[in-house]
PDB file of C-alpha atoms in Angstrom:
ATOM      1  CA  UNK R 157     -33.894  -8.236 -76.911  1.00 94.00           C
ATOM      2  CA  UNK R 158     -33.068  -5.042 -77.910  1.00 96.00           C
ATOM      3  CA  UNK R 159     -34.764  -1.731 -76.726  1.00 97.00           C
ATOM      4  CA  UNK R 160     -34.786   1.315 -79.017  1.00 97.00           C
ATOM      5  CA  UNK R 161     -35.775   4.744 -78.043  1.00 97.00           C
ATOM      6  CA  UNK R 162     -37.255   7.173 -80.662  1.00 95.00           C
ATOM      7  CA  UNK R 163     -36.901  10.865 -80.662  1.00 92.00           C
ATOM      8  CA  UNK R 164     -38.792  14.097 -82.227  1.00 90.00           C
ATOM      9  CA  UNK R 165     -40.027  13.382 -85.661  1.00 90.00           C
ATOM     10  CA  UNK R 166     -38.803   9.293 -85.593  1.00 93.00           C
ATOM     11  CA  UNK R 167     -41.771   8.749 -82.962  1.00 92.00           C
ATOM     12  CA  UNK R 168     -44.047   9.860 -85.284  1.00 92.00           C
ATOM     13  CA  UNK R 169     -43.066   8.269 -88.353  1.00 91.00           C
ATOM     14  CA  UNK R 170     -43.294   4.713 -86.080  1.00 92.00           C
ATOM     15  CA  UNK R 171     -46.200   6.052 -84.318  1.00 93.00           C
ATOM     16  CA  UNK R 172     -44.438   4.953 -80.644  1.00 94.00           C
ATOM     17  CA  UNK R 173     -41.741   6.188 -78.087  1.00 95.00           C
ATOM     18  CA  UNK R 174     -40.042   2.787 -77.721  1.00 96.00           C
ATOM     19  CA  UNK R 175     -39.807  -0.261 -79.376  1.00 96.00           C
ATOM     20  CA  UNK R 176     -38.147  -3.921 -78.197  1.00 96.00           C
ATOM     21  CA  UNK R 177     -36.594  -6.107 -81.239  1.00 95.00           C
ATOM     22  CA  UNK R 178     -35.635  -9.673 -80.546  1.00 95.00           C
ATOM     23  CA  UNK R 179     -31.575  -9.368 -82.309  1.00 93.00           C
ATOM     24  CA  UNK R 180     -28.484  -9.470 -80.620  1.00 91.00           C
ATOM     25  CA  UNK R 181     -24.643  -8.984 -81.292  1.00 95.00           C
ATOM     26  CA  UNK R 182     -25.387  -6.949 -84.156  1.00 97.00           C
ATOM     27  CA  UNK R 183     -23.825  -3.782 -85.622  1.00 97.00           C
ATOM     28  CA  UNK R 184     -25.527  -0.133 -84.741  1.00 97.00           C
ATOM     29  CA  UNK R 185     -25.201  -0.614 -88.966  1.00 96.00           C
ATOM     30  CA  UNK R 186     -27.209  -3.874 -89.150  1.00 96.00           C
ATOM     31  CA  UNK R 187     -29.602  -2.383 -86.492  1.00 96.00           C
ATOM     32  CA  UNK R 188     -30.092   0.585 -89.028  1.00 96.00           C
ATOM     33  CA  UNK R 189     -30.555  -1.495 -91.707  1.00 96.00           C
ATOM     34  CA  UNK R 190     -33.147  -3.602 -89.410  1.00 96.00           C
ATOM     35  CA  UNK R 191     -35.355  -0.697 -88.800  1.00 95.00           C
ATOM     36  CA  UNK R 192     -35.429   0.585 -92.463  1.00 95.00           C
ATOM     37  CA  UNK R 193     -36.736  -2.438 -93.451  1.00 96.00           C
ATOM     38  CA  UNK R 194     -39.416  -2.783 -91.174  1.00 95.00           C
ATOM     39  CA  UNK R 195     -40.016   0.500 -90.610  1.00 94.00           C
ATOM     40  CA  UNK R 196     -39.921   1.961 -94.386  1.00 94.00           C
ATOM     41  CA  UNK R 197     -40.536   5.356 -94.081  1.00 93.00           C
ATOM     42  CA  UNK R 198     -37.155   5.793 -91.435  1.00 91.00           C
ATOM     43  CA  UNK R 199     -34.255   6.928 -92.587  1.00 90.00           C
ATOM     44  CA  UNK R 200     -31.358   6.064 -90.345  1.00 92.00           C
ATOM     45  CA  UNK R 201     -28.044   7.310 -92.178  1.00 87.00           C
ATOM     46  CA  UNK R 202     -27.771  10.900 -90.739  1.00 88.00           C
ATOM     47  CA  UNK R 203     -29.429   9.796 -87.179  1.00 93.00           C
ATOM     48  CA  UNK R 204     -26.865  10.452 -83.717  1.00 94.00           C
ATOM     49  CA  UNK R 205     -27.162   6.786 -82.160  1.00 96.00           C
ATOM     50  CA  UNK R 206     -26.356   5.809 -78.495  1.00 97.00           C
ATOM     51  CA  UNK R 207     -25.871   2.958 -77.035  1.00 97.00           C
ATOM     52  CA  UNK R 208     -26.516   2.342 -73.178  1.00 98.00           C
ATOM     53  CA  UNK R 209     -26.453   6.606 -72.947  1.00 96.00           C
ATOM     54  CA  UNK R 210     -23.163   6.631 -74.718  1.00 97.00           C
ATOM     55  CA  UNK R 211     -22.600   8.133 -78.637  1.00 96.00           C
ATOM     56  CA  UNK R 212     -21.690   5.406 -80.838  1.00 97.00           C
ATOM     57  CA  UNK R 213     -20.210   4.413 -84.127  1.00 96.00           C
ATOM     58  CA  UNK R 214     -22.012   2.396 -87.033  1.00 96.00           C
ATOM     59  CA  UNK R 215     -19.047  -0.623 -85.951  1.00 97.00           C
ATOM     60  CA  UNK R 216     -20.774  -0.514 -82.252  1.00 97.00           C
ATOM     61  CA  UNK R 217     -21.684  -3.905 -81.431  1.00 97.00           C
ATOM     62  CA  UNK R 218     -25.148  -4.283 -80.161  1.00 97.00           C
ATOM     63  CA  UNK R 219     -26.047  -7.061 -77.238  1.00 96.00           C
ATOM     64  CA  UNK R 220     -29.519  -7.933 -75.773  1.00 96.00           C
ATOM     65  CA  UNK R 221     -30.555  -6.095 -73.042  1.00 96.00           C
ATOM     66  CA  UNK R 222     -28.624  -2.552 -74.446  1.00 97.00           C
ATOM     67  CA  UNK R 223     -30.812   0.358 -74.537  1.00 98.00           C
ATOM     68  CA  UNK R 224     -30.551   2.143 -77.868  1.00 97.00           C
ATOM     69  CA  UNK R 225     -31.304   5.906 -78.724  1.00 97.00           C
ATOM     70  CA  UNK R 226     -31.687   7.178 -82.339  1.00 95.00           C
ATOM     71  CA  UNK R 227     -31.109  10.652 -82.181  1.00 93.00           C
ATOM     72  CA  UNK R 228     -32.366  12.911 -84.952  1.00 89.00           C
ATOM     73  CA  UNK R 229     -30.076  16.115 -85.528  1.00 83.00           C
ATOM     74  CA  UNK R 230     -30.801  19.462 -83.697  1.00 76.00           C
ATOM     75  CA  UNK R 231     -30.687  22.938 -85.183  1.00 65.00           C
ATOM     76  CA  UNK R 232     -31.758  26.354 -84.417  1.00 65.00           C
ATOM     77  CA  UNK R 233     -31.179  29.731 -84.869  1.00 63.00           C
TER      78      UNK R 233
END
């Protein structure tokens, strides 16, 4: 299992602060793709992703039991 962590406006479009998904040894890609899919109204491509509190790439492999944090872009003035 997989457990995702949701930031700023990506909890509310899924309507919860964490989720657990039952995939392993996939890409932080795949995992994109994954959520899209089940979770429609996400849009992954411009999201900061971690993986076990470390930035990573879309090639990142994902195994059960990482923690994963989507991380929406920040801007201010």
């Amino acid at each position: 299992m997989i457990n995702i962590l949701l930031f700023a406006h990506l909890q509310e479009m899924v309507g919860e602060t964490k989720l657990t998904v039952e995939l392993s040894n996939v890409t932080v890609a795949h995992l994109k793709e994954w959520m899209e899919e089940h979770y429609p109204q996400l849009s992954l491509q411009q999201i900061m992703t971690a993986v076990n509190e470390e930035f990573a790439t879309d090639t990142t492999i994902v195994k059960s039991g990482d923690t994963i944090a989507f991380i929406p872009p920040i801007s201010g003035g």
